[in-house]
mmCIF file of C-alpha atoms in Angstrom:
data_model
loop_
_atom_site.group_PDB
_atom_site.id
_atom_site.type_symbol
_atom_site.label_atom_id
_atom_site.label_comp_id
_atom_site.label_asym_id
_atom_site.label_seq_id
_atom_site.Cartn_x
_atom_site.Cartn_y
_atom_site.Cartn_z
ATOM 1 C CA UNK A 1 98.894 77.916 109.018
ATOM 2 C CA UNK A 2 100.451 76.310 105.521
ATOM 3 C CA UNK A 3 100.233 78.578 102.297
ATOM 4 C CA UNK A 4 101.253 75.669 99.917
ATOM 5 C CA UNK A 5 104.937 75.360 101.072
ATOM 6 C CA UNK A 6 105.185 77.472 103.183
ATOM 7 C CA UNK A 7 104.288 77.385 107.283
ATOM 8 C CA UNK A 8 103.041 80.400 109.202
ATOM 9 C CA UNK A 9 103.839 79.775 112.915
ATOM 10 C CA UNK A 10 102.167 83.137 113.619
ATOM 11 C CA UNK A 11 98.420 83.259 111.686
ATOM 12 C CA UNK A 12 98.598 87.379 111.663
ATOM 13 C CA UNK A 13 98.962 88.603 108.253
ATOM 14 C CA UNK A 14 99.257 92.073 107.279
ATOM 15 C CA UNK A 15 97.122 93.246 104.341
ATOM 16 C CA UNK A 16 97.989 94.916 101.543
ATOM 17 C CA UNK A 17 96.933 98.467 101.650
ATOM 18 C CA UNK A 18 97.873 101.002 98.527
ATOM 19 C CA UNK A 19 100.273 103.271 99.448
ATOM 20 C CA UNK A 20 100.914 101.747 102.812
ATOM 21 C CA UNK A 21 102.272 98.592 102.935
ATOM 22 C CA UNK A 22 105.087 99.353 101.313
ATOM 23 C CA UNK A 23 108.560 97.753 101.964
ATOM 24 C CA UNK A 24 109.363 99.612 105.026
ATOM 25 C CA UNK A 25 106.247 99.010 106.767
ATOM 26 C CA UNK A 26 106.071 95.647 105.536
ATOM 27 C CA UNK A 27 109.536 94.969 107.635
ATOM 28 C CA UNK A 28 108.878 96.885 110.290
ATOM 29 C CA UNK A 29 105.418 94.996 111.041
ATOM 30 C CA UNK A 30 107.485 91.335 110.680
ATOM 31 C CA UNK A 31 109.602 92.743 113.246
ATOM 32 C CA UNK A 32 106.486 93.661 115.421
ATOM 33 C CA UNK A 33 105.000 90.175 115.163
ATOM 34 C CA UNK A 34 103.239 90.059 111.595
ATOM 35 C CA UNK A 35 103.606 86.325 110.219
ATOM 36 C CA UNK A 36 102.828 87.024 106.825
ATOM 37 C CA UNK A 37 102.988 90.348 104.906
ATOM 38 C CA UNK A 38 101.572 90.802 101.542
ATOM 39 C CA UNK A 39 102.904 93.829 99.070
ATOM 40 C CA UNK A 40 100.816 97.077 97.747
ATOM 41 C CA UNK A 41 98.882 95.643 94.599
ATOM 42 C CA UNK A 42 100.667 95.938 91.013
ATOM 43 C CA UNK A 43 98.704 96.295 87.897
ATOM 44 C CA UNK A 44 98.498 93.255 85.400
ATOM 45 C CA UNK A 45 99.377 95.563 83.082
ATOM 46 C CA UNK A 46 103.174 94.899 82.441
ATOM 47 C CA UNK A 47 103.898 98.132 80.511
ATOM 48 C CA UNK A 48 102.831 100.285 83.334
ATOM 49 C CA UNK A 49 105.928 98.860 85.823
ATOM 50 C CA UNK A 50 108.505 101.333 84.639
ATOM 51 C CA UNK A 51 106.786 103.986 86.410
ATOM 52 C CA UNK A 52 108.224 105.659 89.481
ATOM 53 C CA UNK A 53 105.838 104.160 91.675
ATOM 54 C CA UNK A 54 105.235 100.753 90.293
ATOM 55 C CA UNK A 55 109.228 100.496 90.586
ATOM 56 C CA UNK A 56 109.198 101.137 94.281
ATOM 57 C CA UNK A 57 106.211 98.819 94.662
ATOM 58 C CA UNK A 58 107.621 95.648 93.151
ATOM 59 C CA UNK A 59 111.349 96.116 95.153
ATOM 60 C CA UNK A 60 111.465 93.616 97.880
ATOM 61 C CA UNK A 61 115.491 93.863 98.394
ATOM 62 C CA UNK A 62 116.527 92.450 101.479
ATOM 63 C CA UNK A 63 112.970 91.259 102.804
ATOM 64 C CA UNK A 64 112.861 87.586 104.464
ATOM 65 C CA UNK A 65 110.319 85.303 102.771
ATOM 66 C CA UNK A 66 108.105 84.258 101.428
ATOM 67 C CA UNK A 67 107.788 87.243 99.285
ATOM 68 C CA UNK A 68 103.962 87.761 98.947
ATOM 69 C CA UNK A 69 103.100 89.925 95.373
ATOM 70 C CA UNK A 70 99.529 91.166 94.724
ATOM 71 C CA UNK A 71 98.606 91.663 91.227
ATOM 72 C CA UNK A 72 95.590 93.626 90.312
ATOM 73 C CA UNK A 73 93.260 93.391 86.634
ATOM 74 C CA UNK A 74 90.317 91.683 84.656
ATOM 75 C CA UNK A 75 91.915 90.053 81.448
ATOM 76 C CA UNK A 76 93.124 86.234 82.623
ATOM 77 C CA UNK A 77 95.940 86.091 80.148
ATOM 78 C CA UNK A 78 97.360 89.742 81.342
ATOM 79 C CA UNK A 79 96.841 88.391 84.963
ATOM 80 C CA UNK A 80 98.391 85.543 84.165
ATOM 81 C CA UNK A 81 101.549 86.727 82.655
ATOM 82 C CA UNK A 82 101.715 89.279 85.034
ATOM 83 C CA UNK A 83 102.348 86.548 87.847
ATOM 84 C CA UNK A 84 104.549 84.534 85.887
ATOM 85 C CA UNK A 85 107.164 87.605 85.353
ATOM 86 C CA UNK A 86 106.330 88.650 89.282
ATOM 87 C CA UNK A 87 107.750 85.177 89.506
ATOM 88 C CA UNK A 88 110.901 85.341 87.579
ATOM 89 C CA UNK A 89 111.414 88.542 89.680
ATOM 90 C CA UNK A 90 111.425 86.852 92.916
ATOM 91 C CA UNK A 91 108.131 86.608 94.157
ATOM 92 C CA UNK A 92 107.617 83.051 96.149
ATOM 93 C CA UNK A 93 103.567 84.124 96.420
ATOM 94 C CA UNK A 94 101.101 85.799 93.812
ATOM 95 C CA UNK A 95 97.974 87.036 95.594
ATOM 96 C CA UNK A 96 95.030 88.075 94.017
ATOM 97 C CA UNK A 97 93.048 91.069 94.372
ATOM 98 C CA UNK A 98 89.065 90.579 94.215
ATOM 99 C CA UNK A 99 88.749 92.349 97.566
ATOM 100 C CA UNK A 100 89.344 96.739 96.509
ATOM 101 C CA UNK A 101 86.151 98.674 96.192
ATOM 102 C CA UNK A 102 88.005 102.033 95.212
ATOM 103 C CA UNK A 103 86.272 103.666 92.291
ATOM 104 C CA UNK A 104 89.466 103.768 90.200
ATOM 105 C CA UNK A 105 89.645 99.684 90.425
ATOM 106 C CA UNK A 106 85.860 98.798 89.748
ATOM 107 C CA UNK A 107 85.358 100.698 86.911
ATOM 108 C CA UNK A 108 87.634 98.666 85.266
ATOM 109 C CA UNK A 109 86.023 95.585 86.737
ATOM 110 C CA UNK A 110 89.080 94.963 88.760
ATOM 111 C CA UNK A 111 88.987 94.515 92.269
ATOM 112 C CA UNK A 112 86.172 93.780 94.218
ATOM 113 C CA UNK A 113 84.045 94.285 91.341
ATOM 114 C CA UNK A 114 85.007 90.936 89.717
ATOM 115 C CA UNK A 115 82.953 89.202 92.402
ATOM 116 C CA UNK A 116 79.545 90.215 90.210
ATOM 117 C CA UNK A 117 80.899 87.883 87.086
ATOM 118 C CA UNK A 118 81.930 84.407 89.187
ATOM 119 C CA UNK A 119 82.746 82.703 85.588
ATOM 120 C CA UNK A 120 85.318 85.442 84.569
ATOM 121 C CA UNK A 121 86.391 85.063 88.437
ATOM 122 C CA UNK A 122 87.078 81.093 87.471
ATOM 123 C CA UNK A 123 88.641 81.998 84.020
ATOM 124 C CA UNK A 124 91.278 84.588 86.166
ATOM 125 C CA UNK A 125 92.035 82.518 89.323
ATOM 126 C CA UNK A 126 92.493 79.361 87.037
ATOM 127 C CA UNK A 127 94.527 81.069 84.319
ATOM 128 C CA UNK A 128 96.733 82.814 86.717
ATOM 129 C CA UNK A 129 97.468 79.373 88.683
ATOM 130 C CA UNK A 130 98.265 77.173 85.575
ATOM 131 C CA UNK A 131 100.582 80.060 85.018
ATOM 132 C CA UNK A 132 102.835 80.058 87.787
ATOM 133 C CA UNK A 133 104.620 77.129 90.024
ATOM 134 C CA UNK A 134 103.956 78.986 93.730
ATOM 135 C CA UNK A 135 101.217 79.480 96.155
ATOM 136 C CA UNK A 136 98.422 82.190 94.390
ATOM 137 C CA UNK A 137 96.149 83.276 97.583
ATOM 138 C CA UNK A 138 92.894 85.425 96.894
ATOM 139 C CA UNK A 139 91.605 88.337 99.006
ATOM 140 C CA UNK A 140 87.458 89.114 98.026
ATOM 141 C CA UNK A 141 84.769 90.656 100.404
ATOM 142 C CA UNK A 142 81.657 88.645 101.425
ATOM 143 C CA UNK A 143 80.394 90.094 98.210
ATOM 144 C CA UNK A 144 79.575 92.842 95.621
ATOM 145 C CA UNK A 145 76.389 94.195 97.190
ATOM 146 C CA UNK A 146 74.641 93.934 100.738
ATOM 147 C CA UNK A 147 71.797 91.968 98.892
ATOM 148 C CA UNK A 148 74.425 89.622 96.483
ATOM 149 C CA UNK A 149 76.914 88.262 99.815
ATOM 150 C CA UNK A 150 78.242 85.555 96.972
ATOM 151 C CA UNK A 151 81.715 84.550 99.483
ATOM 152 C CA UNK A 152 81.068 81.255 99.781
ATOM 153 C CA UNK A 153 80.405 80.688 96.023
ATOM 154 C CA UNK A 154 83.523 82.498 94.956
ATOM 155 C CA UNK A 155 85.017 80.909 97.537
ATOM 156 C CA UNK A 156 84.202 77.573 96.037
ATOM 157 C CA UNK A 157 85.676 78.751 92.574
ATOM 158 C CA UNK A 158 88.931 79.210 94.076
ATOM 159 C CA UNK A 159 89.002 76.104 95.944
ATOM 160 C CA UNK A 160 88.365 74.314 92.913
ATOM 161 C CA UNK A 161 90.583 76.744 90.789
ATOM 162 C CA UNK A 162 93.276 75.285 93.283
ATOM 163 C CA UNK A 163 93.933 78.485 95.391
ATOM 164 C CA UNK A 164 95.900 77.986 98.282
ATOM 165 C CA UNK A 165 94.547 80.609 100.785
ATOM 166 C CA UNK A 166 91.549 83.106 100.936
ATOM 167 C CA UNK A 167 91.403 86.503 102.843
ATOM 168 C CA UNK A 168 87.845 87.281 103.133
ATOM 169 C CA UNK A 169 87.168 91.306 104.373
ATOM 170 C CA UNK A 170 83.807 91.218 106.387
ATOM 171 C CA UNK A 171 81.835 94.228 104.034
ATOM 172 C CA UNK A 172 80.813 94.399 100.641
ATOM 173 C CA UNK A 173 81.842 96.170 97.782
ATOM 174 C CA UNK A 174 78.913 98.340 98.480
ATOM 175 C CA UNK A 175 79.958 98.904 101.568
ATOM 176 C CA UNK A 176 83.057 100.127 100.988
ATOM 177 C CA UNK A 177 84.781 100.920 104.264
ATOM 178 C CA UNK A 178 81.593 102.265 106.364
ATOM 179 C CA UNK A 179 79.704 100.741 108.953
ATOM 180 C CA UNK A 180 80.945 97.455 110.764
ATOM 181 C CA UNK A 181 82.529 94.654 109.745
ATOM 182 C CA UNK A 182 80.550 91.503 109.647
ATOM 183 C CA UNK A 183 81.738 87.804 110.332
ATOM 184 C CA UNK A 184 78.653 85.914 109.406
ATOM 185 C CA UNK A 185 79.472 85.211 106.318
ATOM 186 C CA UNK A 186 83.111 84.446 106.826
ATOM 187 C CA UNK A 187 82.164 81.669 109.310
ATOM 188 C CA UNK A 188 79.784 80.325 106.356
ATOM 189 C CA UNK A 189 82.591 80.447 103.902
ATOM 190 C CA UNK A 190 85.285 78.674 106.179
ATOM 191 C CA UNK A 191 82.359 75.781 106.874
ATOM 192 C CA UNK A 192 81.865 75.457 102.876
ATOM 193 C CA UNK A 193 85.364 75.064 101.963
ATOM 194 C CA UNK A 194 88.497 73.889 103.213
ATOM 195 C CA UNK A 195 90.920 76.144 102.152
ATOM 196 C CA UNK A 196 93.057 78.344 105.130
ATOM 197 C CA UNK A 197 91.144 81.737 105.850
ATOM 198 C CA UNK A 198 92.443 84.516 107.093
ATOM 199 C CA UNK A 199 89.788 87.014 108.601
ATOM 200 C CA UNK A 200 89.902 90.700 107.751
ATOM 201 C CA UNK A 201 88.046 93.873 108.604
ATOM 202 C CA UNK A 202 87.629 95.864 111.959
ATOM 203 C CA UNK A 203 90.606 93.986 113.992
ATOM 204 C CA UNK A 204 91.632 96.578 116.068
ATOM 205 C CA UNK A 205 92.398 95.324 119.364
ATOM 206 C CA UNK A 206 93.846 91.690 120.643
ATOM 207 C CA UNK A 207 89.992 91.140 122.319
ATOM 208 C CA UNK A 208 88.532 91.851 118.719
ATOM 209 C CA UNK A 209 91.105 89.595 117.175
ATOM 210 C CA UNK A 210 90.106 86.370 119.585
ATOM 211 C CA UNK A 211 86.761 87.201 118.903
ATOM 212 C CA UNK A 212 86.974 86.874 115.029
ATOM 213 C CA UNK A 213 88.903 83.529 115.554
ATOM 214 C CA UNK A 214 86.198 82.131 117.850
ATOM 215 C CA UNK A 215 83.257 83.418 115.727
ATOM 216 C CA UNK A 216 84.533 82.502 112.362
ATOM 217 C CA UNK A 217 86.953 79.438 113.225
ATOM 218 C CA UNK A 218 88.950 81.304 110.476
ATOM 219 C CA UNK A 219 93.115 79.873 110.250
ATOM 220 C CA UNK A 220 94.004 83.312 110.812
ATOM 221 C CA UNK A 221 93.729 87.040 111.219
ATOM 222 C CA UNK A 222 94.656 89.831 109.007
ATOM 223 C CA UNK A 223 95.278 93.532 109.684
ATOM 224 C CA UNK A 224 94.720 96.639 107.634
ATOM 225 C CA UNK A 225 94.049 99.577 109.575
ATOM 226 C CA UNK A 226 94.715 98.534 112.671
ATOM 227 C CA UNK A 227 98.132 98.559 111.927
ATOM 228 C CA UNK A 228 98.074 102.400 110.593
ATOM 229 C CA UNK A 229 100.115 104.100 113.553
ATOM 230 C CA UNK A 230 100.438 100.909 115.510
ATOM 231 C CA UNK A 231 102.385 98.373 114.256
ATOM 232 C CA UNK A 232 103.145 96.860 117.406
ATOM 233 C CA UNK A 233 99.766 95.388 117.359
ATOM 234 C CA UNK A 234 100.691 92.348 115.943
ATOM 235 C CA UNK A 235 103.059 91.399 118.715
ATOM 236 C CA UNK A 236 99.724 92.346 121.194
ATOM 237 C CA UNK A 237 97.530 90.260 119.486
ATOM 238 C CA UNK A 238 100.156 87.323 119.365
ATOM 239 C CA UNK A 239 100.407 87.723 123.229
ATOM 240 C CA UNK A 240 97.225 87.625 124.336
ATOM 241 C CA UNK A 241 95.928 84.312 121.900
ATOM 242 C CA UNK A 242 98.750 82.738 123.616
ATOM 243 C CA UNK A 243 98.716 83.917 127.138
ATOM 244 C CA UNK A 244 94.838 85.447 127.326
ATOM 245 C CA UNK A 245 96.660 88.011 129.767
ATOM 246 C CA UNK A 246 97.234 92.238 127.479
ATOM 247 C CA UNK A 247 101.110 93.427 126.946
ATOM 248 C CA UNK A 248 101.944 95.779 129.281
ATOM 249 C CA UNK A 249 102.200 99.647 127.722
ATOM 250 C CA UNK A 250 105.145 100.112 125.145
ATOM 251 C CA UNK A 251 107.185 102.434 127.447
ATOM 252 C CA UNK A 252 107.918 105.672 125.401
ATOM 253 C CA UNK A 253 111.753 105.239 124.642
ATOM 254 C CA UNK A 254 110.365 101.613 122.568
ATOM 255 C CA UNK A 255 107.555 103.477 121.009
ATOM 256 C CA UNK A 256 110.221 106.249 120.668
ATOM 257 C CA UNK A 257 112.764 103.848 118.827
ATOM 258 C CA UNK A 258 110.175 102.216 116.383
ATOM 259 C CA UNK A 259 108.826 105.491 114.973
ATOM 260 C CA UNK A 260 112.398 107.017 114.675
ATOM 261 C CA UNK A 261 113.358 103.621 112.560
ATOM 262 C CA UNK A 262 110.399 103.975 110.630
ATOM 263 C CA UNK A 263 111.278 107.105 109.600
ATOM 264 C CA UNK A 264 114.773 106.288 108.858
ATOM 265 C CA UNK A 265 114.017 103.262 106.469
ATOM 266 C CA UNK A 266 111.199 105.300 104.762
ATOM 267 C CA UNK A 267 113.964 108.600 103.960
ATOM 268 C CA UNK A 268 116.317 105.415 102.853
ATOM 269 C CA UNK A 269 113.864 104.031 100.840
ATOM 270 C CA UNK A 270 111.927 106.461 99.034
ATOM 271 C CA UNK A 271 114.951 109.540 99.173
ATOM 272 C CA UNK A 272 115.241 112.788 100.868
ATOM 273 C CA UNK A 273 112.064 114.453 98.885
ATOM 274 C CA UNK A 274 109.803 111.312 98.683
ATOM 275 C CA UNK A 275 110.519 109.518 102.037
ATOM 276 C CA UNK A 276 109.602 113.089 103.872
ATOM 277 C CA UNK A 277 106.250 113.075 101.896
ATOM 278 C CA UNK A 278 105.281 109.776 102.785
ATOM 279 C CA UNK A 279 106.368 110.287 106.858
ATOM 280 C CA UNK A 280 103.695 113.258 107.375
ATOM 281 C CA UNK A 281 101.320 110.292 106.803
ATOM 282 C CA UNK A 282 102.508 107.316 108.717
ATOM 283 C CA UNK A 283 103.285 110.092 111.799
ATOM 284 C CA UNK A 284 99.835 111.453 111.639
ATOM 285 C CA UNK A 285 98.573 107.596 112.319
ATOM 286 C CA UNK A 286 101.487 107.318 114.937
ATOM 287 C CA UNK A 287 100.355 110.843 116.487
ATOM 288 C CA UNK A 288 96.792 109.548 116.723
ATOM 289 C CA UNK A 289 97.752 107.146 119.688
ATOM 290 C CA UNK A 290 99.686 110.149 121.307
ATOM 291 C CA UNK A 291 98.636 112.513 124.367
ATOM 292 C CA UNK A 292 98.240 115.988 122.178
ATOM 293 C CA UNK A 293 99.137 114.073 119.186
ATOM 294 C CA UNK A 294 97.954 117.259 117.060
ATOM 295 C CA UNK A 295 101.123 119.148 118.408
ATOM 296 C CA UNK A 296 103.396 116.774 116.693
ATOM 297 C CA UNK A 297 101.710 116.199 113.785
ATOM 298 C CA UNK A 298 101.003 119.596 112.600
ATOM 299 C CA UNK A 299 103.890 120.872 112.636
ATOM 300 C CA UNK A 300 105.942 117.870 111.108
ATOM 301 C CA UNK A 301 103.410 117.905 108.317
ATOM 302 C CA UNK A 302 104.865 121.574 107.389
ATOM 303 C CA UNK A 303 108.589 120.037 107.538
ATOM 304 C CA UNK A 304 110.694 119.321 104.211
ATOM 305 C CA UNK A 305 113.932 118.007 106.083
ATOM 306 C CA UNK A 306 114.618 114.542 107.126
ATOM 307 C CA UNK A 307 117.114 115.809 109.702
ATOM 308 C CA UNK A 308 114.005 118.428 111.065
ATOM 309 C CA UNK A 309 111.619 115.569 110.876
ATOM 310 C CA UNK A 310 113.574 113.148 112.965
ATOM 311 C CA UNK A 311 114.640 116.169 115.190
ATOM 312 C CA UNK A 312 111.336 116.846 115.911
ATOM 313 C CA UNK A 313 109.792 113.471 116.683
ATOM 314 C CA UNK A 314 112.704 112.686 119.600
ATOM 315 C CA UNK A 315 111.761 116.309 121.077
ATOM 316 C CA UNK A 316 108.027 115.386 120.831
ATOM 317 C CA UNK A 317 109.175 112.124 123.040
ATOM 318 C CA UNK A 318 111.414 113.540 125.203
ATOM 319 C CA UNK A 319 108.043 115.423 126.590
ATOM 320 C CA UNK A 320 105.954 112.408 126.443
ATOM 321 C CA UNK A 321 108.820 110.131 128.717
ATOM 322 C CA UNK A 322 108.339 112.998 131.461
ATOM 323 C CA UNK A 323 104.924 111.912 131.710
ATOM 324 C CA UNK A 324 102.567 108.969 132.957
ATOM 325 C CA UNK A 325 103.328 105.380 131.496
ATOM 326 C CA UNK A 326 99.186 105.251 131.165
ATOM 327 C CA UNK A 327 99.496 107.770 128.524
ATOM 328 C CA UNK A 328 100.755 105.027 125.844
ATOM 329 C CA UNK A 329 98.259 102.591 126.304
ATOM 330 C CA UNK A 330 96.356 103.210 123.245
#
């Protein structure tokens, strides 16, 4: 898969998910398989980057490219000077968001909410590429409401707007994140247009994934929740389109060795207070795929210590390698 540039030998893309996909994950999912990773969204709104969080969000020391930057907003000039100083900071691909349905977002006709004024969506997407001299990728839904699926004529807009990739989630804005995902109209939007498409929303399993691929013919598939608590999916999913046969379990000590490096680049990253905070999330996903899961996550929710966190999750293995391999097939 080519985004401008720039080849993908592995079509799995990782999506960007607020307050998850930050740089730690981001590198721990390349190293799990992920072809293309894509950064929490920024605000267009410059002013707002010296904050705390917007700081840690736009840091991509050390990561391999390209370096994939999703802005967030409504006013074309802001977006577009927002991507040209993402730019000059390092970024080798803007994406841009059209695909959140959080409240927060839409009210400010940002997000997913954009998809109910197409014109304004061809005044952003072609401001934002004259602006910049990389790759700017889209991500939408298949539309604002259930009765308004409009994918394949924003999907046109970018094509002619010269976007160089679209990630298409399978609900509406309306929809939110309930009920199931649906590929219909993703298969109609790669037959209209012929820009790459990745494929997004309820890819939980490498069965699901080859599914999506054949239903859709979509370029490629990308994760969101999946990935929460099992980053190793990727590498599954790779597997199985290219052998048809399922990875064998992770045996414990691997699954053992992943969490215990996630942890340590997330206390590196964020510091002592911070990177604790955000662990109790990323182990409750982990615990989730765990025999008695509940006993490791309860407790390491209540911890304030790296040292007791880390202390704690080799203990909670150590138990789990004394029993079946069957127990860590999830």
């Amino acid at each position: 898969m080519q985004i401008g540039p720039y080849r993908l030998d592995v079509p799995l893309a990782l999506a960007p998910m607020a307050g998850v996909t930050d740089r730690p994950f981001r590198q721990l999912c390349r190293a799990q398989g992920a072809g293309h990773v894509v950064s929490e969204m920024v605000t267009s709104e410059s002013r707002l980057w010296d904050s705390q969080k917007s700081r840690f969000r736009l840091d991509h020391t050390g990561e391999p490219g390209p370096i994939t930057v999703q802005i967030v907003g409504y006013d074309p000039a802001m977006m577009a000077e927002a991507a040209a100083l993402n730019v000059a900071n390092g970024a080798q691909i803007i994406d841009i968001n059209m695909g959140c349905p959080a409240k927060k977002v839409c009210n400010r006709l940002a997000g997913s909410a954009l998809m109910q004024d197409e014109p304004l969506v061809a005044e952003i997407l072609q401001a934002v590429v004259a602006a910049v001299d990389v790759p700017v990728t889209l991500k939408i839904r298949t539309g604002w409401a259930r009765n308004a699926r409009n994918g394949v004529s924003i999907a046109r807009i970018a094509e002619e707007a010269g976007i160089a990739l679209l990630s298409v989630h399978g609900r509406t804005r309306e929809d939110k994140y309930l009920g199931d995902a649906e590929y219909d109209t993703i298969a109609e939007i790669k037959a209209a247009v012929s820009l790459p498409i990745l494929a997004n929303g309820d890819i939980c399993t490498p069965e699901k994934a080859r599914f999506v691929f054949e239903h859709t013919g979509c370029d490629g598939i990308m994760i969101g929740r999946g990935a929460h608590g099992r980053p190793w999916l990727f590498r599954e999913i790779q597997h199985y389109l290219s052998t048809g046969q399922q990875l064998p379990p992770i045996p414990w000590a691997e699954r053992e060795a992943i969490v215990l490096h996630h942890l340590d680049s997330l206390h590196e990253f964020y510091g002592p207070g911070l990177g604790v905070r955000f662990a109790r999330k990323h182990m409750s996903w982990y615990a989730e795929h765990m025999p008695n899961g509940r006993a490791l996550s309860r407790p390491f929710n209540a911890l304030t210590d790296a040292d007791q966190q880390r202390r704690l999750v080799s203990e909670f293995f150590s138990h789990l390698r004394t029993q079946p391999s069957s127990g860590c097939a999830a």
